[in-house]
Coordinates of C-alpha atoms and ligand atoms in Angstrom, one line a residue:
X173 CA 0.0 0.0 0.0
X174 CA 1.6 3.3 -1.0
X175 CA 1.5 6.1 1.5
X176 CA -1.3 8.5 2.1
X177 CA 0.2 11.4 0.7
X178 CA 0.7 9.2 -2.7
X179 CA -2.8 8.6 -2.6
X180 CA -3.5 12.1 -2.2
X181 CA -1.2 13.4 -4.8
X182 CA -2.7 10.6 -7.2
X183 CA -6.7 11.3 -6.3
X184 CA -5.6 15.0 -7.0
X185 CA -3.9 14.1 -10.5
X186 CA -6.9 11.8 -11.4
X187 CA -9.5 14.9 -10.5
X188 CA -7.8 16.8 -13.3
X189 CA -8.1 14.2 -16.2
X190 CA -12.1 13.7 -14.9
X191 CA -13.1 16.6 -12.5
X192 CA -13.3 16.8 -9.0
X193 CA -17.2 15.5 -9.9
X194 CA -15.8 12.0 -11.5
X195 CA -14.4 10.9 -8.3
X196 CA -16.0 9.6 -5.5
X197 CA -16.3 7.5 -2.2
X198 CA -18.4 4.7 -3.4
X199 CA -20.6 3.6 -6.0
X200 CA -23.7 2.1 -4.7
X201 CA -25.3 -0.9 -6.0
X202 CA -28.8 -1.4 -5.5
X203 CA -30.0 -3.2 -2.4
X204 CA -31.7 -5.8 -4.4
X205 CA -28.2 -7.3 -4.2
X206 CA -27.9 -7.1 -0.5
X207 CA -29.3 -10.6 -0.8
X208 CA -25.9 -12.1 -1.8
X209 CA -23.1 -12.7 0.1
X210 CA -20.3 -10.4 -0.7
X211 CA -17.4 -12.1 -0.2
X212 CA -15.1 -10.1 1.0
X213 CA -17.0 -7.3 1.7
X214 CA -15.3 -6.2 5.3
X215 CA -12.2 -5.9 3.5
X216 CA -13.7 -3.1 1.0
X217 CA -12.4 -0.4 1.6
X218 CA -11.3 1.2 -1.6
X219 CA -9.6 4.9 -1.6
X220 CA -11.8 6.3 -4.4
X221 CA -13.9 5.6 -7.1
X222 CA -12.9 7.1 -10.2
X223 CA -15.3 7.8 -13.1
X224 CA -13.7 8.0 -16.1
X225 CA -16.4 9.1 -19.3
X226 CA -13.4 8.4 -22.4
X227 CA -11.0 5.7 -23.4
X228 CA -8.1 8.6 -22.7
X229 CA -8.9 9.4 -19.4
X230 CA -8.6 5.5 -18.8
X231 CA -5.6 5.7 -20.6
X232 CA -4.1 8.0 -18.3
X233 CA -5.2 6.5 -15.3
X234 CA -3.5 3.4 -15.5
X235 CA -0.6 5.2 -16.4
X236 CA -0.7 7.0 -13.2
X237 CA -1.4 3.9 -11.3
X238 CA 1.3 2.1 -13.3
X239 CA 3.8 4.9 -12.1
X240 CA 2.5 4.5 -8.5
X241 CA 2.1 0.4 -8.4
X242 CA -1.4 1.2 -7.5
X243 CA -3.9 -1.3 -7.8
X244 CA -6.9 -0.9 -9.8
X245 CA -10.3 -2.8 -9.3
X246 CA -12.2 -2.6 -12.7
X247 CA -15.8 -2.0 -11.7
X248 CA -18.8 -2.2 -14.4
X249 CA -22.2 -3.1 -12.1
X250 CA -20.3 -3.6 -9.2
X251 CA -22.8 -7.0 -9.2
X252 CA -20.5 -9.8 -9.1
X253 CA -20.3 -10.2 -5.5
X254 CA -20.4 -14.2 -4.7
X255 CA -16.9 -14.3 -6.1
X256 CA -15.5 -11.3 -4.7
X257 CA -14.9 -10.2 -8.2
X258 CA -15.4 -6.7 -7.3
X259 CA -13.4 -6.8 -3.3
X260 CA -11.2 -3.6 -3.6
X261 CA -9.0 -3.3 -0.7
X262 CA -7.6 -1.0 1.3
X263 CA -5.2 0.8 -1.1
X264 CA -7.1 0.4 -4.1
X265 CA -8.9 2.8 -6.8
X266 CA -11.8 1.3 -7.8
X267 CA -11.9 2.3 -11.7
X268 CA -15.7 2.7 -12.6
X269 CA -17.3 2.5 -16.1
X270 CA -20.9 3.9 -15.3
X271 CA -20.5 7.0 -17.0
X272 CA -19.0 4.8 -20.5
X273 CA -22.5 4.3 -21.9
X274 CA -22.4 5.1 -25.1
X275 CA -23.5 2.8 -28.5
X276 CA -20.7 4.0 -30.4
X277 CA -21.5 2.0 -33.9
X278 CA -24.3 0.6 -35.3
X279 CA -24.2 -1.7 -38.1
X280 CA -28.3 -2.9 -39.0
X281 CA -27.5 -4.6 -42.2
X282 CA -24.0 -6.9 -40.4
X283 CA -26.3 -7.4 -36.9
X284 CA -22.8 -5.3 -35.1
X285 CA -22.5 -3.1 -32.4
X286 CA -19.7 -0.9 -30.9
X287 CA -20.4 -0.1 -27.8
X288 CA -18.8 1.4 -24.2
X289 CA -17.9 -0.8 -21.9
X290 CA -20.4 0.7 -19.1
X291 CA -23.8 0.5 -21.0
X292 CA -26.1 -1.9 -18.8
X293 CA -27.0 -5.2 -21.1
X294 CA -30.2 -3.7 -20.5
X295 CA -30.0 -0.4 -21.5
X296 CA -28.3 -1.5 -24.8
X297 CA -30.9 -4.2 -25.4
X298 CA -33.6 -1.4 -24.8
X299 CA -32.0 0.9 -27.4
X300 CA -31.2 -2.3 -30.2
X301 CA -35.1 -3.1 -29.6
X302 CA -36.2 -0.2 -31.4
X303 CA -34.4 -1.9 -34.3
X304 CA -35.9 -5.3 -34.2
X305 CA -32.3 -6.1 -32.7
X306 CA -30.7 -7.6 -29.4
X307 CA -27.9 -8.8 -27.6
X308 CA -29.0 -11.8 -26.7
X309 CA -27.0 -12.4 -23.5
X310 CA -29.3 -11.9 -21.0
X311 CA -28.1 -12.4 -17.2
X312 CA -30.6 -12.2 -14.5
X313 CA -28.4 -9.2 -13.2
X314 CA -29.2 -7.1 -16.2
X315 CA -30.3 -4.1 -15.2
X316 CA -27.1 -3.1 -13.8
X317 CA -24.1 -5.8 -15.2
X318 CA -22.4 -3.9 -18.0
X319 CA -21.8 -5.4 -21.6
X320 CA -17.8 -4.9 -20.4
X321 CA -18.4 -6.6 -17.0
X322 CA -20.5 -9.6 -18.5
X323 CA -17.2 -10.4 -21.1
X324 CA -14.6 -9.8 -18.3
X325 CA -16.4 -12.2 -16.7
X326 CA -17.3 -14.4 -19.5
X327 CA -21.0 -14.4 -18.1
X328 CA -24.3 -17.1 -19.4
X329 CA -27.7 -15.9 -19.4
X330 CA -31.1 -17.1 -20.0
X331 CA -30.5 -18.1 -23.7
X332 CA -27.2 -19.5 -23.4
X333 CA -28.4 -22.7 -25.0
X334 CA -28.4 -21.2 -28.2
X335 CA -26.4 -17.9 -28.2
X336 CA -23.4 -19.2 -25.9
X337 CA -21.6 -16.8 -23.3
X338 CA -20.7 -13.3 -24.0
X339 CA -17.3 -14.8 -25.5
X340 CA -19.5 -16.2 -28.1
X341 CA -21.3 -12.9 -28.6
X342 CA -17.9 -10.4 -28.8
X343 CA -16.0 -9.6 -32.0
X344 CA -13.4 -7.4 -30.5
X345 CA -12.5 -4.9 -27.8
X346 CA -10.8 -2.5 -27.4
X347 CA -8.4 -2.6 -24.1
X348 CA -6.5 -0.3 -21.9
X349 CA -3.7 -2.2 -20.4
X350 CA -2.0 -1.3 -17.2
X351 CA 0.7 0.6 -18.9
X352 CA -2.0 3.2 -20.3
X353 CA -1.6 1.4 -24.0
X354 CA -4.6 1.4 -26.0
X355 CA -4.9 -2.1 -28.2
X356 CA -7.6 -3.7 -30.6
X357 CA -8.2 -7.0 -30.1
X358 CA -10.6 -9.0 -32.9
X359 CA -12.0 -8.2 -36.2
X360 CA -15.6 -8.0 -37.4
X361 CA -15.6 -11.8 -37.8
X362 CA -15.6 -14.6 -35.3
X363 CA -13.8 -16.6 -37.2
X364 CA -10.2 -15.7 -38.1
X365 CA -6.4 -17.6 -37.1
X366 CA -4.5 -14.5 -37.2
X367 CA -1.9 -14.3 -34.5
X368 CA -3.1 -16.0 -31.2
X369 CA -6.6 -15.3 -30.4
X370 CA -6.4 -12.4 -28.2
X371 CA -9.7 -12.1 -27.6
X372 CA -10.3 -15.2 -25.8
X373 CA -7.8 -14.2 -23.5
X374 CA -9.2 -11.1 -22.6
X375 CA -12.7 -12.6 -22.1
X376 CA -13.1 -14.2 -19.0
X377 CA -10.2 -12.3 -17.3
X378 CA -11.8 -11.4 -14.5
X379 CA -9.7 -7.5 -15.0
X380 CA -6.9 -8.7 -14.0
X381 CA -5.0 -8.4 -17.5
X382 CA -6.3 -4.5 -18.5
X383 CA -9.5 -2.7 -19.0
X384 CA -12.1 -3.2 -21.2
X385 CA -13.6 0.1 -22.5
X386 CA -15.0 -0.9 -25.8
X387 CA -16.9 -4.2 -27.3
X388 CA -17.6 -5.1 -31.0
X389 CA -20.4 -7.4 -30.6
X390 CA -22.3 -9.7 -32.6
X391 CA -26.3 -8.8 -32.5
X392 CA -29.0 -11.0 -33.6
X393 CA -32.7 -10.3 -34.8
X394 CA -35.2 -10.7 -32.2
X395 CA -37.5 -13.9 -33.0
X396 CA -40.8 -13.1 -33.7
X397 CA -42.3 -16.0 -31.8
X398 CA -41.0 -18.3 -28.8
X399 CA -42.5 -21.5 -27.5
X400 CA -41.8 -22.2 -24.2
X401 CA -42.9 -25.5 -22.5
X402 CA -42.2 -27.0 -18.9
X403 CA -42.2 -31.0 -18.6
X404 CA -41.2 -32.3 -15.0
X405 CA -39.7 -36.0 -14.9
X406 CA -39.1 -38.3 -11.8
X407 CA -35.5 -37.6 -11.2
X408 CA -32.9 -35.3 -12.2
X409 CA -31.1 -38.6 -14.0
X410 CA -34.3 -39.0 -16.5
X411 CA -34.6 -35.1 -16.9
X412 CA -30.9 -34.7 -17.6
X413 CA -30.4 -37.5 -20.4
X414 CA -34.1 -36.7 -21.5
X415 CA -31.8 -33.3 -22.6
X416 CA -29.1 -34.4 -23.9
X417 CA -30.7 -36.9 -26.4
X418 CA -33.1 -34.0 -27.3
X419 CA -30.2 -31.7 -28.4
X420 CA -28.9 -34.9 -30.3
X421 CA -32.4 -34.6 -32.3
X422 CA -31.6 -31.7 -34.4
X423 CA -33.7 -29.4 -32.7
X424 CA -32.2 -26.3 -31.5
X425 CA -33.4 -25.0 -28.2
X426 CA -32.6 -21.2 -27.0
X427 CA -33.2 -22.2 -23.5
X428 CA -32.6 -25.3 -21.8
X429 CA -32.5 -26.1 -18.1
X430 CA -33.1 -28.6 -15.7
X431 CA -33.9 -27.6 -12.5
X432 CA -34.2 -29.8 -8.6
X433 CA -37.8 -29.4 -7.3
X434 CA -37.0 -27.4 -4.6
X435 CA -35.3 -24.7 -7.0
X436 CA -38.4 -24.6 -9.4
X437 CA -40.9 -24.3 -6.5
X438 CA -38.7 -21.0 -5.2
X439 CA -38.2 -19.7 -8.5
X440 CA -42.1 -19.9 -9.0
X441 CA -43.3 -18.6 -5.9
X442 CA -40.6 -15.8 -5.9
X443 CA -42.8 -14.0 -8.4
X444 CA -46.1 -15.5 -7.8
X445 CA -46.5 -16.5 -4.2
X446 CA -49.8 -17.7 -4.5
X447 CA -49.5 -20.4 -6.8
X448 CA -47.2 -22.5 -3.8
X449 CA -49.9 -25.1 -3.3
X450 CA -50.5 -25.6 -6.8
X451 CA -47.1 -25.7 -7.4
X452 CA -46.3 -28.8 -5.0
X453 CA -49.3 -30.9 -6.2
X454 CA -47.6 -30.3 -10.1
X455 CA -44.5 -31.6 -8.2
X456 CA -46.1 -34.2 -6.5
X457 CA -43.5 -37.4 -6.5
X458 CA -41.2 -35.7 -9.2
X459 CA -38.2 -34.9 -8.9
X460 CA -36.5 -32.5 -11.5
X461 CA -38.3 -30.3 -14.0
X462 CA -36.8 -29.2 -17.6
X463 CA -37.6 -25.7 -18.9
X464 CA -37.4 -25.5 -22.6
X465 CA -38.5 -23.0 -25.4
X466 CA -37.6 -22.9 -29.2
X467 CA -37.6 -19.5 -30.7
X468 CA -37.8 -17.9 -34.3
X469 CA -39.6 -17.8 -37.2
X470 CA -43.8 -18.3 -37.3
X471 CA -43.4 -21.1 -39.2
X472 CA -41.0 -22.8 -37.5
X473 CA -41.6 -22.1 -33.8
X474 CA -44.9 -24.3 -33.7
X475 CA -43.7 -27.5 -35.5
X476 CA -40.7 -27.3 -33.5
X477 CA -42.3 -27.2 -30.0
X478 CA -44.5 -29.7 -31.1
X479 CA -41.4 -31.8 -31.6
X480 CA -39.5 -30.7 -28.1
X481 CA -42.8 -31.9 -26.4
X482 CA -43.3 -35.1 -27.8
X483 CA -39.6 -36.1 -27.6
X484 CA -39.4 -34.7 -24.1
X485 CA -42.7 -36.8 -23.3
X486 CA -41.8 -39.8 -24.9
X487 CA -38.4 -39.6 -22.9
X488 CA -40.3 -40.3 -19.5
X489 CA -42.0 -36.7 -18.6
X490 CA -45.1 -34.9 -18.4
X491 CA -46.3 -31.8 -19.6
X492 CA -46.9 -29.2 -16.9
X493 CA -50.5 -26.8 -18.4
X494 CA -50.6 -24.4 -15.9
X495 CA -49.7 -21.0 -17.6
X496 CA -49.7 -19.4 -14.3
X497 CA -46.3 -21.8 -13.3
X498 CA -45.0 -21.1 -16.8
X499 CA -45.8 -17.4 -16.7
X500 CA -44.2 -17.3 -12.3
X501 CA -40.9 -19.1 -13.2
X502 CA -39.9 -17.1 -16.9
X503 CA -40.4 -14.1 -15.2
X504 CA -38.2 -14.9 -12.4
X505 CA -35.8 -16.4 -14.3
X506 CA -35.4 -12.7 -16.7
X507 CA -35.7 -10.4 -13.5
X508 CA -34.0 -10.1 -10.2
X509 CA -37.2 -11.6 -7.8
X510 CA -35.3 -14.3 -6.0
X511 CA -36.6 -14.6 -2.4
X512 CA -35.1 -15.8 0.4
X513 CA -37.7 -18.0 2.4
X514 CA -40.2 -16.6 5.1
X515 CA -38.9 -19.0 7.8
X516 CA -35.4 -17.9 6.8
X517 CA -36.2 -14.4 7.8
X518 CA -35.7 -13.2 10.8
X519 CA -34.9 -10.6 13.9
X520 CA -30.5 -11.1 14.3
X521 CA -30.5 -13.1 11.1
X522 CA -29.2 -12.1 7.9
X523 CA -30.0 -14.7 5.0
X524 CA -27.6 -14.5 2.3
X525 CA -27.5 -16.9 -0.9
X526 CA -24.7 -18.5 -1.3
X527 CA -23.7 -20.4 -4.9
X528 CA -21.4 -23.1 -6.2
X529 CA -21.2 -22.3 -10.3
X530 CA -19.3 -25.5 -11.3
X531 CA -19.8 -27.1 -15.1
X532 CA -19.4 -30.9 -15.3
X533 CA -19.8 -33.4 -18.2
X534 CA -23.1 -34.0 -18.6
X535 CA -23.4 -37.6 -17.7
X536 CA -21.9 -36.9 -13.9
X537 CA -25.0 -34.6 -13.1
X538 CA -27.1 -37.1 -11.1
X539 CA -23.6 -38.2 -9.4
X540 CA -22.9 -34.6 -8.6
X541 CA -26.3 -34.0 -7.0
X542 CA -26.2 -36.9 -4.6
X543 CA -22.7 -35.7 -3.2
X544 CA -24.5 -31.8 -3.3
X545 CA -27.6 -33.2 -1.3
X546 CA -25.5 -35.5 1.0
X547 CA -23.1 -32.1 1.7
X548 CA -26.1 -30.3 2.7
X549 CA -27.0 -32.3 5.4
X550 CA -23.2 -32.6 6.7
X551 CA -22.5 -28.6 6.7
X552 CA -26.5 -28.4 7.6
X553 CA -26.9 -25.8 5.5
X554 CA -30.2 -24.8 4.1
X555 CA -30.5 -25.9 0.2
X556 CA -31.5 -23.3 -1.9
X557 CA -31.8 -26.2 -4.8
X558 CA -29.7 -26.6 -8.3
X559 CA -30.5 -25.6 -11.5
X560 CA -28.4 -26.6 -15.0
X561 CA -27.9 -24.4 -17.2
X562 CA -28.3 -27.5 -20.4
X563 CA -25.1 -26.6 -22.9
X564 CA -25.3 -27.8 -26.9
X565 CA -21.7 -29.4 -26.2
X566 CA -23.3 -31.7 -23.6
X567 CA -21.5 -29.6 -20.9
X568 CA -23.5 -29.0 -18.0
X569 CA -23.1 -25.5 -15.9
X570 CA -24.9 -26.0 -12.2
X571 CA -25.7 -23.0 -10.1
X572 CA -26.3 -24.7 -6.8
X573 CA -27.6 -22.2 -4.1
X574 CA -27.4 -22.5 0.0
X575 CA -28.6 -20.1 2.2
X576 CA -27.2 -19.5 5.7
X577 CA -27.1 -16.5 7.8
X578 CA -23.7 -14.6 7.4
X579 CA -24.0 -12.8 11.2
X580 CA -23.0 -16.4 12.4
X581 CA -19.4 -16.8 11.5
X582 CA -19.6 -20.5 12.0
X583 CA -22.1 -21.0 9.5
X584 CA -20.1 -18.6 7.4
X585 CA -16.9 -20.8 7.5
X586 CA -18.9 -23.7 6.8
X587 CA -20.6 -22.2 3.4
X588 CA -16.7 -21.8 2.6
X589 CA -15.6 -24.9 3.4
X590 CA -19.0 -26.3 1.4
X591 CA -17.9 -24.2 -2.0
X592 CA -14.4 -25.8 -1.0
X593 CA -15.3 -29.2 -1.3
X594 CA -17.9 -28.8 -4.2
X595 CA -15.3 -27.2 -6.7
X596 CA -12.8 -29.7 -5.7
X597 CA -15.5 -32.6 -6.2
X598 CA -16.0 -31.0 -9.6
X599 CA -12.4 -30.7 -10.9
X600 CA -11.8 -34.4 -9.8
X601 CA -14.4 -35.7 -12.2
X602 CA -13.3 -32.9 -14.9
X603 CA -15.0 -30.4 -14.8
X604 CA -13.9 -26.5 -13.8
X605 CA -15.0 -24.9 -10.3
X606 CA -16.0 -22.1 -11.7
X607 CA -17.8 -21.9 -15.6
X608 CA -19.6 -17.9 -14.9
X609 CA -18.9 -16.1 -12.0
X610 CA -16.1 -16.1 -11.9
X611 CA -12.7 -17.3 -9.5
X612 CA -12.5 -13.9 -8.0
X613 CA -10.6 -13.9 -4.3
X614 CA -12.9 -16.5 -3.0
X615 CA -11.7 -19.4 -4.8
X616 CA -8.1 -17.8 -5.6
X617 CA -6.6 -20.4 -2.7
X618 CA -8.0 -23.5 -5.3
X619 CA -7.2 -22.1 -8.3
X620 CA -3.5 -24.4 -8.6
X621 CA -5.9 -27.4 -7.8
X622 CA -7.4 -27.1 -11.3
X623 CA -5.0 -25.3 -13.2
X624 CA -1.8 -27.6 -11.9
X625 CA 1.1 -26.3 -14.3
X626 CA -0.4 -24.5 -16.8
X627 CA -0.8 -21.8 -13.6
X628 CA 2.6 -21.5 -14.1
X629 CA 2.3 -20.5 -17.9
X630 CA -0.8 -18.2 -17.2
X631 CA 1.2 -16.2 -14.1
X632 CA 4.2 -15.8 -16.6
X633 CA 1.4 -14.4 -19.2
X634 CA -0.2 -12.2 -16.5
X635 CA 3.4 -11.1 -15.7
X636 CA 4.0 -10.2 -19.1
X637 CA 0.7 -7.9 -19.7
X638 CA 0.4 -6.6 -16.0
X639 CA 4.4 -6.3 -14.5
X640 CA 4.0 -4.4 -11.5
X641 CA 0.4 -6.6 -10.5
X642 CA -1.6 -3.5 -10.8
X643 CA -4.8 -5.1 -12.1
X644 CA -7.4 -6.7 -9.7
X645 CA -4.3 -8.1 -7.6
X646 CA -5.2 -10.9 -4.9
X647 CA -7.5 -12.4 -7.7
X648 CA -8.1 -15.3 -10.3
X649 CA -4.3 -16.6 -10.0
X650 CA -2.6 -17.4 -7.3
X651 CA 0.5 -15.3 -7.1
X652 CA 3.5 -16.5 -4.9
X653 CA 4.5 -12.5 -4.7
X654 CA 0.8 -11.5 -3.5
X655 CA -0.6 -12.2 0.1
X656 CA -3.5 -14.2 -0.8
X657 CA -6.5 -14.4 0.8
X658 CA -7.5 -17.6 3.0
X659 CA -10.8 -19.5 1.3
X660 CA -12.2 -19.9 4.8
X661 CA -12.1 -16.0 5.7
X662 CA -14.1 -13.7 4.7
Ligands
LIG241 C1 -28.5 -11.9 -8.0 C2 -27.5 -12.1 -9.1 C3 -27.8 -12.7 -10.3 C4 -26.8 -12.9 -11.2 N1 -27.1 -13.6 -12.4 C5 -26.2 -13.8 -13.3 C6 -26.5 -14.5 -14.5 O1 -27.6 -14.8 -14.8 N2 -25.5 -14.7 -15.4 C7 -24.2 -14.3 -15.1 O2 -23.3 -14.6 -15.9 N3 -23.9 -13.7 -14.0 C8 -24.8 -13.4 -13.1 N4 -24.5 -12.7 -11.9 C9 -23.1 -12.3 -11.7 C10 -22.9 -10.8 -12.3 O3 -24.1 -10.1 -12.2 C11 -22.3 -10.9 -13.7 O4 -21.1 -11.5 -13.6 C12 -22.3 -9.6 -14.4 O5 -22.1 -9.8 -15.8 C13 -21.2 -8.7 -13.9 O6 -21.3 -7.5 -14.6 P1 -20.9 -6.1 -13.9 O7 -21.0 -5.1 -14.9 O8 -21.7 -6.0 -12.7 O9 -19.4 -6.5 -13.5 P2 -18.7 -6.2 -12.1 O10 -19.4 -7.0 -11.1 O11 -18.5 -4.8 -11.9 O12 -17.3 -6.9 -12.4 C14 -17.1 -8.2 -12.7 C15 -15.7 -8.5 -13.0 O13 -15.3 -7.9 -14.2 C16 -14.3 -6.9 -14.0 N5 -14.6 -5.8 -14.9 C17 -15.8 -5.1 -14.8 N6 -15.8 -4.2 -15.8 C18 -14.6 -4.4 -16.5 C19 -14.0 -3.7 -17.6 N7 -14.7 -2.8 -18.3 N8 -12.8 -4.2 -18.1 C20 -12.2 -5.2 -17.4 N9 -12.7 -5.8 -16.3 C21 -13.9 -5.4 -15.9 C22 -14.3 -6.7 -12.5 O14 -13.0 -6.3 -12.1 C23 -14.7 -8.0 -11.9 O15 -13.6 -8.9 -11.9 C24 -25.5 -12.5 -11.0 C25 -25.2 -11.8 -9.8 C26 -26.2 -11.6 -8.9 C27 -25.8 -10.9 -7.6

């Protein structure tokens, strides 16, 4: 940590490239989010937030911090909490791209966009609908996760089955390193084998390699129709292979999820309370429900959920009628509603979810949720259920949710020591402890676990890009020249 009068010195230098207005204390995010536990939340304590409104004044930030081996916490929505993505310790600026909003190119006739890193996937996708246009990654955090947080972060949404990640959605981007450089990174083609695919790298980096402040992304049209159907099966074995047979049928689904009972019934309820009773009797002696819809065309949205039902049904499952269920879970599914449970609410408690975001092969899934239910009982910890997110690679991405109250540092510890076991259970069978949100400082003490050597290759390429360990220090590698967090503090 450099000395006050550093930081003083440097907030005064930064005022002049952004005005005295551009930096601040804090950013707030909305308290929807309170529900969440923020890892590492009584270590924020950021100097300042700094609000820069051009790719210059980035530019010259990180030059400054560069100078002053200051380290800089890249900060979009400020939403990706579970991970401690967004933890700035003490002796940190937190560089913020709220004021970076702008749609900067719009190409109607290529389906491309150039846009700031800041701009909300919401307020972009409310702007590209006035041209029959969207992005179609669609996180549940929307309203506030930027387009550049969501491709630092390499995030899924609802329509991942279809559309991929925001890696499959980004042409380019433009990057501010931690020397102040300004680079390009991509054409306006996914496809190309020039030089080492740079912007792979970048995606999914967490902003620990340089700052995002511009995307080239791909846009698609929106579909004029979408059928959406819900089918609940016995177990989350039938539900699971029921999927992955259906993606082998040539049919193309833009959503595809199988979800635990327990995880359909909150998601349901969360936005339509008082459809609970009908909601267990639908779930009456099964086990896992699938969520499905095809999208498009007129013609070929009806024929084609015709075909997704009958092959669904044929595969062991039933049909679930109730438009009021279908209508409850899709709207909690595209919105923030989540609730946390009336008996989990409380005077002296505080409920906060808490998630596991592993991806395993396909086939493991019914393995996985015996060891997840099993856990749950031995931490006693109160499920919040799974859902999988159903990929067309036969990969599957679990979001597996517990909820315990954070004022009790015991139950704390052992949510820790829960994710710690989880994304270890999950590498051993070969899959990745973290596919979305991302390693952040809460898993950074696993990361060697997974990565074994090639750590060694990506601290060498980190060291390379980022020399003095400016960017997002303390996060996604494990560096033998940075204190590192312990997984079971907070
Ligand atoms: C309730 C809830 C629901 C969520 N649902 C989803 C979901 O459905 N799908 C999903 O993928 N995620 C989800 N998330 C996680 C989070 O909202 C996403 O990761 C989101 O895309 C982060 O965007 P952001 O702008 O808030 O980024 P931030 O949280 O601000 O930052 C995320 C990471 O990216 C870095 N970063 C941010 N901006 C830049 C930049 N311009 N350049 C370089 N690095 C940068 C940060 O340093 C940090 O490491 C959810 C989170 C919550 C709390």
């Amino acid at each position: 940590v450099a000395s006050q009068e550093t930081y003083r010195q440097l907030r005064e230098e930064i005022e002049r490239i952004v005005g005295p207005q551009n930096v601040v204390q804090n950013v707030p995010v909305p308290e929807v989010h309170d529900m969440v536990f923020f890892y590492g939340e009584k270590e924020q304590k950021p100097e300042f937030f700094v609000l820069p409104t051009s790719s210059q004044q980035v530019s010259e930030i990180m030059k400054l911090a560069n100078e002053n081996v200051v380290n800089v916490v890249p900060w979009g929505g400020g939403t990706d909490r579970y991970p401690g993505a967004v933890t700035a310790p003490k002796g940190s600026i937190v560089l913020c791209t709220q004021k970076m909003t702008r749609i900067i190119d719009l190409d109607e006739t290529d389906q491309i966009a150039v846009v700031q890193a800041g701009i909300t996937v919401q307020a972009l996708n409310r702007e590209l609908r006035k041209r029959n246009l969207w992005w179609p990654h669609d996180p549940e955090s929307k309203d506030n996760a930027t387009a550049g947080g969501s491709i630092a972060i390499n995030g899924i949404g609802t329509y991942f089955c279809k559309y991929g990640s925001a890696r499959d959605m980004t042409l380019g981007l433009t990057i501010v390193l931690p020397d102040g450089r300004v680079i390009k990174v991509g054409r306006r083609v996914a496809h190309s084998i020039t030089g080492y695919d740079l912007v792979r790298l970048f995606t999914g980096s967490e902003g620990t390699l340089g700052v995002i402040v511009e995307a080239t992304i791909r846009l698609d049209r929106i579909p004029e129709e979408r059928g959406f159907s819900i089918i609940r099966f016995k177990t989350i074995e039938d539900a699971t292979k029921a999927c992955s047979n259906l993606l082998d049928s040539g049919v193309r689904p833009e959503v595809l999820f199988v979800e635990d009972s327990e995880r359909f019934r909150y998601n349901v309820t969360a936005s339509d309370p008082l459809a609970e009773s009908s909601t267990i009797s639908t779930l009456q002696g099964m086990g896992a429900v699938v969520m499905v819809s095809v999208a498009g065309s007129k013609g070929y949205v009806g024929p084609n959920s015709s075909i997704v039902q009958t092959f669904l049904t044929q595969s062991g499952g039933q049909l679930v009628m109730e438009e009021r269920l279908k209508k409850a879970w899709w709207k909690t599914k595209t919105s923030l509603t989540f609730e946390i449970p009336q008996n989990l609410k409380g005077e002296g408690i505080a409920t906060k979810i808490g998630v596991v975001d592993v991806a395993i092969p396909l086939g493991t899934v019914s393995w996985w949720n015996e060891r997840y239910r099993e856990s749950m009982d031995r931490y006693r910890l109160f499920p919040g259920g799974l859902r999988v997110y159903i990929t067309p690679n036969h990969d599957a991405i679990l979001s597996a949710v517990v909820l315990f109250n954070e004022l009790d540092q015991n139950e704390t510890r052992k949510y820790l020591s829960w994710v710690e076991e989880l994304s270890k259970l999950a590498v051993d069978i070969g899959g990745t402890m973290t596919s979305n949100l991302g390693v952040g400082a809460k898993l950074v003490g696993l990361v060697d676990y997974e990565l074994n050597e090639v750590g060694t290759l990506a601290k060498d390429f980190k060291k390379l890009i980022d020399p003095h360990n400016i960017m997002n220090r303390g996060k996604k590698l494990s560096a033998s020249n940075v204190q590192q967090p312990e997984l079971a503090s907070t």
